Amino acid sequence: MSAARGGAGDVRSADHVTGMTPQDEEILLRIAASPHVHSPHSTPRIMWTVTATLVPLVAAAAWWFGPSALLVIGAATAGAVLTERLFGRRGALGDGSAAITGILLGLILPAGFPMWMAFVGGAFGIGFGKLIFGGLGQNVFNPALLGRAFLQAAFPTAITTWPADTASWWALRGDNFAWPLMSPETADLVTAATPLGAWKFEGVETQLADLLIGRTGGSLGETSGLLILALGVFLALKKYLDWRIPASILATVALFSGLLHLLDPVRYAGPMFMLFSGGLMIGAVYMATDMVTSPVTPRGAWIYGIGIGLLVVLIRVWGGLPEGVMYAILLMNAMVPFINRATQPRVFGHERKQREAAA
Amino acid sequence: MKELPQVSPDVLETADAGAAREAGGGGPTAPPERPATSSARLVATLAAAGALAGLVIVLVFGWANPKIQAHRAEVLRQAIQEVLNGPESVRTYYVVDGALSESPVPGADTINAERIHLGLDDAGEPVGYAITGQEPGFQDMILVIFGYDAETDRVLAMKVLESKETPGLGDKIFKDTSFVAEFRGAAAPLEGVKSGAGSGVENEVDMITGATISSRTVIEIINNRIEALGPMLDESGS
Amino acid sequence: MRATTPAEDFVRGIWKENPVLVQLLGLCPALAVTNTVANSIAMGLATFFVLVGSSLLVSTFKKVIPHEVRISAYILIIATFVTIADLVLAAVVPLIHKELGAFIALIVVNCMILGRQEAFASKRPIGRALLDAVGTGVGFMIAMLMMGTFREVLGNGSILGVPLFGDNFEPWVIFILPPGGFLTLGFILLAFGWWQERKSDTARIRQWPHGVATPSREEAA
């Protein structure tokens, strides 16, 4: 209505307050962060493709850990998506990044984890790992890992309770349905050590074949090493992840642990065990390669990957904890701005000019 | 982004800035004009204030110190009763030059001197020594007191006096009664084993899952103290 | 300097210029010892005692203390009160004193207290200095209680040691630990900032039509 009558004098019409006219509805501009590159690979497309590659992983988790896997992953995803919906920018859910965070978080939790804790982890990851920095593209740390780090600090017992295989596939692997704020019931729970825990505290090395297919204790999605590797190759071929990052992480871990193994094969586990145990595979392929929290330059990607690989072996071998992938990636996440600055390509011709001036 | 609520100027400004503004004279950067105070007066003021402060503190200390010491002694007394299973009487020995002595080194600090406590039953027979020891745990120093029977070379009981171990994990070294009970009657030297993996030998202590470092520290404190003090205890022939 | 009324002197420190939540002063105790309500109260009371006592003395002797050595004199006064508080706590509530540990002694370097002496008590009459110190002390106590309550309820499932959720409560261990202090302070500052922003937005809308014409974002920039 103001469009028809609106003149220079009519500045205080009701429409002015909302800043909206009927036409505006159709030409709402999408605000997105730079660089504004035209490419078929839009953010939602990449995100939903990555989500699709998570389906086999979720299926593998369900295969090994039964219905508990789906409950935990579902609760973590619900926490992440709901937080994004409540506090995030309007329409931000559509890019699928909150769903990925939730699913990834679920995949790095133990099967018997109470659903309410998984929900809290998802909400914390999105709320304090992403939204507080200003949403997708602004976050410093990988939100899924931050959610897990919070859970690790808040509920250290529940998150290190690894259930043993049950006789029936249908049996729950723990008290997933514990009431919110209440401890899970663990009286009749049979636990089993993870391969890394068994190695560190009991000196038992798990069969490599079991590690490759995932017939071991551990977080839901981290066990099936070969499957994750295959999905990673697919994503790298599609150029949805920077192949340098997982390659440098895995190579560093293999070299470093191989060297230690040569020095003392009894004390230090071999490289194949190090590569396929714990969260290294899922961390290298899905967590470290998060486009927002990894370096943008190829040289930076190498530095970042090597840093993660070194930290992983350091924590695993000499740290108090059996597993260090989460902290290794979070620490290197914090270094990413510095890596980016240090590896910034020079403007063409810039360096030479300076040298000439000096000479 | 919006700024945080403004804090009113006089909350943050310094006396100098305020004085400069009050003085008014000169530009905004001119130092405040203030007659210099003589050094003697500065020293006298601070000395007087210091003397007064000292006096007040001494008075309060005189009132508070007996209570503080009484509390400390009471905590220790209860702990000794607990780890020696309630002896009839307790005799305190001081560790002087690698041997036990009934009296401390003359002039030495009796409160912080290294000492152990011998519990006696109603017949006057010794039941065991209460020994304290501390070593760094996962977070901070862990201070432990334990009862030790030198004749049978066994630990009677263990109690953690001070620790800042992780709540929910490391603090099980004193909250988990089954872990504390592991020490009752265990033969020295103790050996920590993974929970449930013990073979029933008397010197084995089941460690706490998830708090390996904290539980191992407790075991090591006890072993080290027994190793250090054991010869003296045998000599005194109690 | 803008003149303030006695009421303003008193109320200012409690909420609008709360030492912890607005000025972000005295964070060391606010982060370190607020893991239970009892500790928060003990720390709040000790700080309150030191603040009020020091302000009273500084204001009383402001003419006597030479300008050149005023900071030393303030610290001397504050340190005396801190030592008294330390000894009294150790004698009366030994268990809480053990929990607070070195942080009682660290009240000396709480910049909130020195700040009040330098900025206010050393320039104002005794009555005003007292009002200001009490207000600031109450404000500090409120902030400590907010943090202590949040951390004890989630970290231990209790308030003042009284369980709220029954035996089966799963404690959020992180809130008892130091990182929980930072997280809690962040949560509270977030809520506080959000509330302040809403209040100023509401005020702007009330002023309509004059106030609304400028969007808040550009104004702040």
JSON list of N, CA and C in Angstrom, two decimals, chain C residues 149-195:
[
{"chain": "C", "resi": 149, "resn": "THR", "atom": "N", "xyz": [26.00, -21.27, 42.05]},
{"chain": "C", "resi": 149, "resn": "THR", "atom": "CA", "xyz": [24.77, -22.05, 41.94]},
{"chain": "C", "resi": 149, "resn": "THR", "atom": "C", "xyz": [24.77, -22.85, 40.65]},
{"chain": "C", "resi": 150, "resn": "PHE", "atom": "N", "xyz": [25.08, -22.18, 39.55]},
{"chain": "C", "resi": 150, "resn": "PHE", "atom": "CA", "xyz": [25.09, -22.87, 38.25]},
{"chain": "C", "resi": 150, "resn": "PHE", "atom": "C", "xyz": [26.05, -24.06, 38.29]},
{"chain": "C", "resi": 151, "resn": "ARG", "atom": "N", "xyz": [27.26, -23.82, 38.83]},
{"chain": "C", "resi": 151, "resn": "ARG", "atom": "CA", "xyz": [28.27, -24.87, 38.79]},
{"chain": "C", "resi": 151, "resn": "ARG", "atom": "C", "xyz": [27.94, -26.00, 39.75]},
{"chain": "C", "resi": 152, "resn": "GLU", "atom": "N", "xyz": [27.41, -25.67, 40.92]},
{"chain": "C", "resi": 152, "resn": "GLU", "atom": "CA", "xyz": [27.13, -26.76, 41.86]},
{"chain": "C", "resi": 152, "resn": "GLU", "atom": "C", "xyz": [25.93, -27.57, 41.40]},
{"chain": "C", "resi": 153, "resn": "VAL", "atom": "N", "xyz": [24.90, -26.89, 40.85]},
{"chain": "C", "resi": 153, "resn": "VAL", "atom": "CA", "xyz": [23.71, -27.63, 40.43]},
{"chain": "C", "resi": 153, "resn": "VAL", "atom": "C", "xyz": [24.08, -28.62, 39.33]},
{"chain": "C", "resi": 154, "resn": "LEU", "atom": "N", "xyz": [24.82, -28.16, 38.31]},
{"chain": "C", "resi": 154, "resn": "LEU", "atom": "CA", "xyz": [25.15, -29.08, 37.21]},
{"chain": "C", "resi": 154, "resn": "LEU", "atom": "C", "xyz": [26.32, -30.00, 37.58]},
{"chain": "C", "resi": 155, "resn": "GLY", "atom": "N", "xyz": [27.29, -29.45, 38.29]},
{"chain": "C", "resi": 155, "resn": "GLY", "atom": "CA", "xyz": [28.49, -30.24, 38.55]},
{"chain": "C", "resi": 155, "resn": "GLY", "atom": "C", "xyz": [28.35, -31.23, 39.67]},
{"chain": "C", "resi": 156, "resn": "ASN", "atom": "N", "xyz": [27.40, -30.98, 40.56]},
{"chain": "C", "resi": 156, "resn": "ASN", "atom": "CA", "xyz": [27.28, -31.87, 41.71]},
{"chain": "C", "resi": 156, "resn": "ASN", "atom": "C", "xyz": [25.83, -32.26, 41.99]},
{"chain": "C", "resi": 157, "resn": "GLY", "atom": "N", "xyz": [24.89, -31.65, 41.27]},
{"chain": "C", "resi": 157, "resn": "GLY", "atom": "CA", "xyz": [23.48, -31.97, 41.47]},
{"chain": "C", "resi": 157, "resn": "GLY", "atom": "C", "xyz": [22.95, -31.54, 42.81]},
{"chain": "C", "resi": 158, "resn": "SER", "atom": "N", "xyz": [23.54, -30.49, 43.40]},
{"chain": "C", "resi": 158, "resn": "SER", "atom": "CA", "xyz": [23.10, -30.10, 44.73]},
{"chain": "C", "resi": 158, "resn": "SER", "atom": "C", "xyz": [23.23, -28.59, 44.89]},
{"chain": "C", "resi": 159, "resn": "ILE", "atom": "N", "xyz": [22.60, -28.07, 45.95]},
{"chain": "C", "resi": 159, "resn": "ILE", "atom": "CA", "xyz": [22.81, -26.68, 46.34]},
{"chain": "C", "resi": 159, "resn": "ILE", "atom": "C", "xyz": [23.18, -26.68, 47.81]},
{"chain": "C", "resi": 160, "resn": "LEU", "atom": "N", "xyz": [24.33, -26.08, 48.14]},
{"chain": "C", "resi": 160, "resn": "LEU", "atom": "CA", "xyz": [24.84, -26.09, 49.51]},
{"chain": "C", "resi": 160, "resn": "LEU", "atom": "C", "xyz": [24.94, -27.51, 50.05]},
{"chain": "C", "resi": 161, "resn": "GLY", "atom": "N", "xyz": [25.25, -28.44, 49.16]},
{"chain": "C", "resi": 161, "resn": "GLY", "atom": "CA", "xyz": [25.43, -29.83, 49.57]},
{"chain": "C", "resi": 161, "resn": "GLY", "atom": "C", "xyz": [24.14, -30.62, 49.69]},
{"chain": "C", "resi": 162, "resn": "VAL", "atom": "N", "xyz": [22.99, -29.95, 49.48]},
{"chain": "C", "resi": 162, "resn": "VAL", "atom": "CA", "xyz": [21.71, -30.68, 49.56]},
{"chain": "C", "resi": 162, "resn": "VAL", "atom": "C", "xyz": [21.39, -31.21, 48.17]},
{"chain": "C", "resi": 163, "resn": "PRO", "atom": "N", "xyz": [21.30, -32.53, 48.01]},
{"chain": "C", "resi": 163, "resn": "PRO", "atom": "CA", "xyz": [21.06, -33.09, 46.68]},
{"chain": "C", "resi": 163, "resn": "PRO", "atom": "C", "xyz": [19.69, -32.67, 46.14]},
{"chain": "C", "resi": 164, "resn": "LEU", "atom": "N", "xyz": [19.66, -32.34, 44.84]},
{"chain": "C", "resi": 164, "resn": "LEU", "atom": "CA", "xyz": [18.42, -31.90, 44.22]},
{"chain": "C", "resi": 164, "resn": "LEU", "atom": "C", "xyz": [17.77, -33.00, 43.40]},
{"chain": "C", "resi": 165, "resn": "PHE", "atom": "N", "xyz": [18.60, -33.90, 42.87]},
{"chain": "C", "resi": 165, "resn": "PHE", "atom": "CA", "xyz": [18.05, -34.82, 41.88]},
{"chain": "C", "resi": 165, "resn": "PHE", "atom": "C", "xyz": [18.11, -36.28, 42.32]},
{"chain": "C", "resi": 166, "resn": "GLY", "atom": "N", "xyz": [18.40, -36.54, 43.57]},
{"chain": "C", "resi": 166, "resn": "GLY", "atom": "CA", "xyz": [18.45, -37.93, 44.00]},
{"chain": "C", "resi": 166, "resn": "GLY", "atom": "C", "xyz": [19.83, -38.54, 43.76]},
{"chain": "C", "resi": 167, "resn": "ASP", "atom": "N", "xyz": [19.95, -39.81, 44.13]},
{"chain": "C", "resi": 167, "resn": "ASP", "atom": "CA", "xyz": [21.26, -40.48, 44.12]},
{"chain": "C", "resi": 167, "resn": "ASP", "atom": "C", "xyz": [21.79, -40.72, 42.72]},
{"chain": "C", "resi": 168, "resn": "ASN", "atom": "N", "xyz": [20.88, -40.86, 41.78]},
{"chain": "C", "resi": 168, "resn": "ASN", "atom": "CA", "xyz": [21.29, -41.33, 40.46]},
{"chain": "C", "resi": 168, "resn": "ASN", "atom": "C", "xyz": [21.75, -40.22, 39.54]},
{"chain": "C", "resi": 169, "resn": "PHE", "atom": "N", "xyz": [21.89, -39.00, 40.08]},
{"chain": "C", "resi": 169, "resn": "PHE", "atom": "CA", "xyz": [22.27, -37.87, 39.24]},
{"chain": "C", "resi": 169, "resn": "PHE", "atom": "C", "xyz": [23.66, -38.08, 38.64]},
{"chain": "C", "resi": 170, "resn": "GLU", "atom": "N", "xyz": [23.79, -37.76, 37.37]},
{"chain": "C", "resi": 170, "resn": "GLU", "atom": "CA", "xyz": [25.10, -37.86, 36.70]},
{"chain": "C", "resi": 170, "resn": "GLU", "atom": "C", "xyz": [25.74, -36.47, 36.73]},
{"chain": "C", "resi": 171, "resn": "PRO", "atom": "N", "xyz": [26.81, -36.29, 37.53]},
{"chain": "C", "resi": 171, "resn": "PRO", "atom": "CA", "xyz": [27.40, -34.95, 37.60]},
{"chain": "C", "resi": 171, "resn": "PRO", "atom": "C", "xyz": [28.09, -34.57, 36.30]},
{"chain": "C", "resi": 172, "resn": "TRP", "atom": "N", "xyz": [27.98, -33.29, 35.93]},
{"chain": "C", "resi": 172, "resn": "TRP", "atom": "CA", "xyz": [28.70, -32.77, 34.77]},
{"chain": "C", "resi": 172, "resn": "TRP", "atom": "C", "xyz": [30.06, -32.33, 35.29]},
{"chain": "C", "resi": 173, "resn": "VAL", "atom": "N", "xyz": [30.99, -33.29, 35.33]},
{"chain": "C", "resi": 173, "resn": "VAL", "atom": "CA", "xyz": [32.26, -33.08, 36.02]},
{"chain": "C", "resi": 173, "resn": "VAL", "atom": "C", "xyz": [32.93, -31.77, 35.60]},
{"chain": "C", "resi": 174, "resn": "ILE", "atom": "N", "xyz": [32.78, -31.41, 34.33]},
{"chain": "C", "resi": 174, "resn": "ILE", "atom": "CA", "xyz": [33.52, -30.24, 33.82]},
{"chain": "C", "resi": 174, "resn": "ILE", "atom": "C", "xyz": [33.18, -28.98, 34.61]},
{"chain": "C", "resi": 175, "resn": "PHE", "atom": "N", "xyz": [31.97, -28.88, 35.14]},
{"chain": "C", "resi": 175, "resn": "PHE", "atom": "CA", "xyz": [31.61, -27.63, 35.81]},
{"chain": "C", "resi": 175, "resn": "PHE", "atom": "C", "xyz": [32.25, -27.49, 37.18]},
{"chain": "C", "resi": 176, "resn": "ILE", "atom": "N", "xyz": [32.73, -28.61, 37.74]},
{"chain": "C", "resi": 176, "resn": "ILE", "atom": "CA", "xyz": [33.48, -28.52, 39.00]},
{"chain": "C", "resi": 176, "resn": "ILE", "atom": "C", "xyz": [34.92, -28.14, 38.71]},
{"chain": "C", "resi": 177, "resn": "LEU", "atom": "N", "xyz": [35.40, -28.52, 37.54]},
{"chain": "C", "resi": 177, "resn": "LEU", "atom": "CA", "xyz": [36.80, -28.30, 37.18]},
{"chain": "C", "resi": 177, "resn": "LEU", "atom": "C", "xyz": [37.00, -26.86, 36.68]},
{"chain": "C", "resi": 178, "resn": "PRO", "atom": "N", "xyz": [38.27, -26.40, 36.64]},
{"chain": "C", "resi": 178, "resn": "PRO", "atom": "CA", "xyz": [38.53, -25.03, 36.19]},
{"chain": "C", "resi": 178, "resn": "PRO", "atom": "C", "xyz": [37.89, -24.66, 34.85]},
{"chain": "C", "resi": 179, "resn": "PRO", "atom": "N", "xyz": [37.95, -25.51, 33.80]},
{"chain": "C", "resi": 179, "resn": "PRO", "atom": "CA", "xyz": [37.34, -25.07, 32.54]},
{"chain": "C", "resi": 179, "resn": "PRO", "atom": "C", "xyz": [35.86, -24.73, 32.71]},
{"chain": "C", "resi": 180, "resn": "GLY", "atom": "N", "xyz": [35.19, -25.41, 33.65]},
{"chain": "C", "resi": 180, "resn": "GLY", "atom": "CA", "xyz": [33.79, -25.11, 33.90]},
{"chain": "C", "resi": 180, "resn": "GLY", "atom": "C", "xyz": [33.59, -23.68, 34.37]},
{"chain": "C", "resi": 181, "resn": "GLY", "atom": "N", "xyz": [34.59, -23.14, 35.08]},
{"chain": "C", "resi": 181, "resn": "GLY", "atom": "CA", "xyz": [34.49, -21.74, 35.52]},
{"chain": "C", "resi": 181, "resn": "GLY", "atom": "C", "xyz": [34.43, -20.81, 34.32]},
{"chain": "C", "resi": 182, "resn": "PHE", "atom": "N", "xyz": [35.32, -21.05, 33.36]},
{"chain": "C", "resi": 182, "resn": "PHE", "atom": "CA", "xyz": [35.33, -20.20, 32.16]},
{"chain": "C", "resi": 182, "resn": "PHE", "atom": "C", "xyz": [34.03, -20.36, 31.39]},
{"chain": "C", "resi": 183, "resn": "LEU", "atom": "N", "xyz": [33.58, -21.61, 31.23]},
{"chain": "C", "resi": 183, "resn": "LEU", "atom": "CA", "xyz": [32.33, -21.83, 30.49]},
{"chain": "C", "resi": 183, "resn": "LEU", "atom": "C", "xyz": [31.17, -21.12, 31.17]},
{"chain": "C", "resi": 184, "resn": "THR", "atom": "N", "xyz": [31.09, -21.28, 32.51]},
{"chain": "C", "resi": 184, "resn": "THR", "atom": "CA", "xyz": [29.98, -20.68, 33.24]},
{"chain": "C", "resi": 184, "resn": "THR", "atom": "C", "xyz": [30.00, -19.16, 33.11]},
{"chain": "C", "resi": 185, "resn": "LEU", "atom": "N", "xyz": [31.20, -18.57, 33.27]},
{"chain": "C", "resi": 185, "resn": "LEU", "atom": "CA", "xyz": [31.29, -17.12, 33.13]},
{"chain": "C", "resi": 185, "resn": "LEU", "atom": "C", "xyz": [30.84, -16.71, 31.73]},
{"chain": "C", "resi": 186, "resn": "GLY", "atom": "N", "xyz": [31.25, -17.50, 30.73]},
{"chain": "C", "resi": 186, "resn": "GLY", "atom": "CA", "xyz": [30.83, -17.21, 29.36]},
{"chain": "C", "resi": 186, "resn": "GLY", "atom": "C", "xyz": [29.33, -17.27, 29.21]},
{"chain": "C", "resi": 187, "resn": "PHE", "atom": "N", "xyz": [28.71, -18.32, 29.76]},
{"chain": "C", "resi": 187, "resn": "PHE", "atom": "CA", "xyz": [27.24, -18.45, 29.70]},
{"chain": "C", "resi": 187, "resn": "PHE", "atom": "C", "xyz": [26.58, -17.23, 30.31]},
{"chain": "C", "resi": 188, "resn": "ILE", "atom": "N", "xyz": [27.07, -16.85, 31.52]},
{"chain": "C", "resi": 188, "resn": "ILE", "atom": "CA", "xyz": [26.39, -15.77, 32.24]},
{"chain": "C", "resi": 188, "resn": "ILE", "atom": "C", "xyz": [26.59, -14.44, 31.51]},
{"chain": "C", "resi": 189, "resn": "LEU", "atom": "N", "xyz": [27.80, -14.19, 31.00]},
{"chain": "C", "resi": 189, "resn": "LEU", "atom": "CA", "xyz": [28.04, -12.95, 30.25]},
{"chain": "C", "resi": 189, "resn": "LEU", "atom": "C", "xyz": [27.19, -12.92, 28.99]},
{"chain": "C", "resi": 190, "resn": "LEU", "atom": "N", "xyz": [27.05, -14.09, 28.35]},
{"chain": "C", "resi": 190, "resn": "LEU", "atom": "CA", "xyz": [26.21, -14.17, 27.15]},
{"chain": "C", "resi": 190, "resn": "LEU", "atom": "C", "xyz": [24.77, -13.78, 27.50]},
{"chain": "C", "resi": 191, "resn": "ALA", "atom": "N", "xyz": [24.24, -14.39, 28.54]},
{"chain": "C", "resi": 191, "resn": "ALA", "atom": "CA", "xyz": [22.86, -14.09, 28.95]},
{"chain": "C", "resi": 191, "resn": "ALA", "atom": "C", "xyz": [22.73, -12.62, 29.34]},
{"chain": "C", "resi": 192, "resn": "PHE", "atom": "N", "xyz": [23.73, -12.11, 30.06]},
{"chain": "C", "resi": 192, "resn": "PHE", "atom": "CA", "xyz": [23.70, -10.72, 30.52]},
{"chain": "C", "resi": 192, "resn": "PHE", "atom": "C", "xyz": [23.72, -9.76, 29.33]},
{"chain": "C", "resi": 193, "resn": "GLY", "atom": "N", "xyz": [24.62, -10.02, 28.37]},
{"chain": "C", "resi": 193, "resn": "GLY", "atom": "CA", "xyz": [24.73, -9.16, 27.21]},
{"chain": "C", "resi": 193, "resn": "GLY", "atom": "C", "xyz": [23.46, -9.20, 26.37]},
{"chain": "C", "resi": 194, "resn": "TRP", "atom": "N", "xyz": [22.91, -10.41, 26.23]},
{"chain": "C", "resi": 194, "resn": "TRP", "atom": "CA", "xyz": [21.69, -10.57, 25.45]},
{"chain": "C", "resi": 194, "resn": "TRP", "atom": "C", "xyz": [20.55, -9.78, 26.08]},
{"chain": "C", "resi": 195, "resn": "TRP", "atom": "N", "xyz": [20.48, -9.85, 27.42]},
{"chain": "C", "resi": 195, "resn": "TRP", "atom": "CA", "xyz": [19.43, -9.16, 28.14]},
{"chain": "C", "resi": 195, "resn": "TRP", "atom": "C", "xyz": [19.60, -7.64, 28.00]}
]
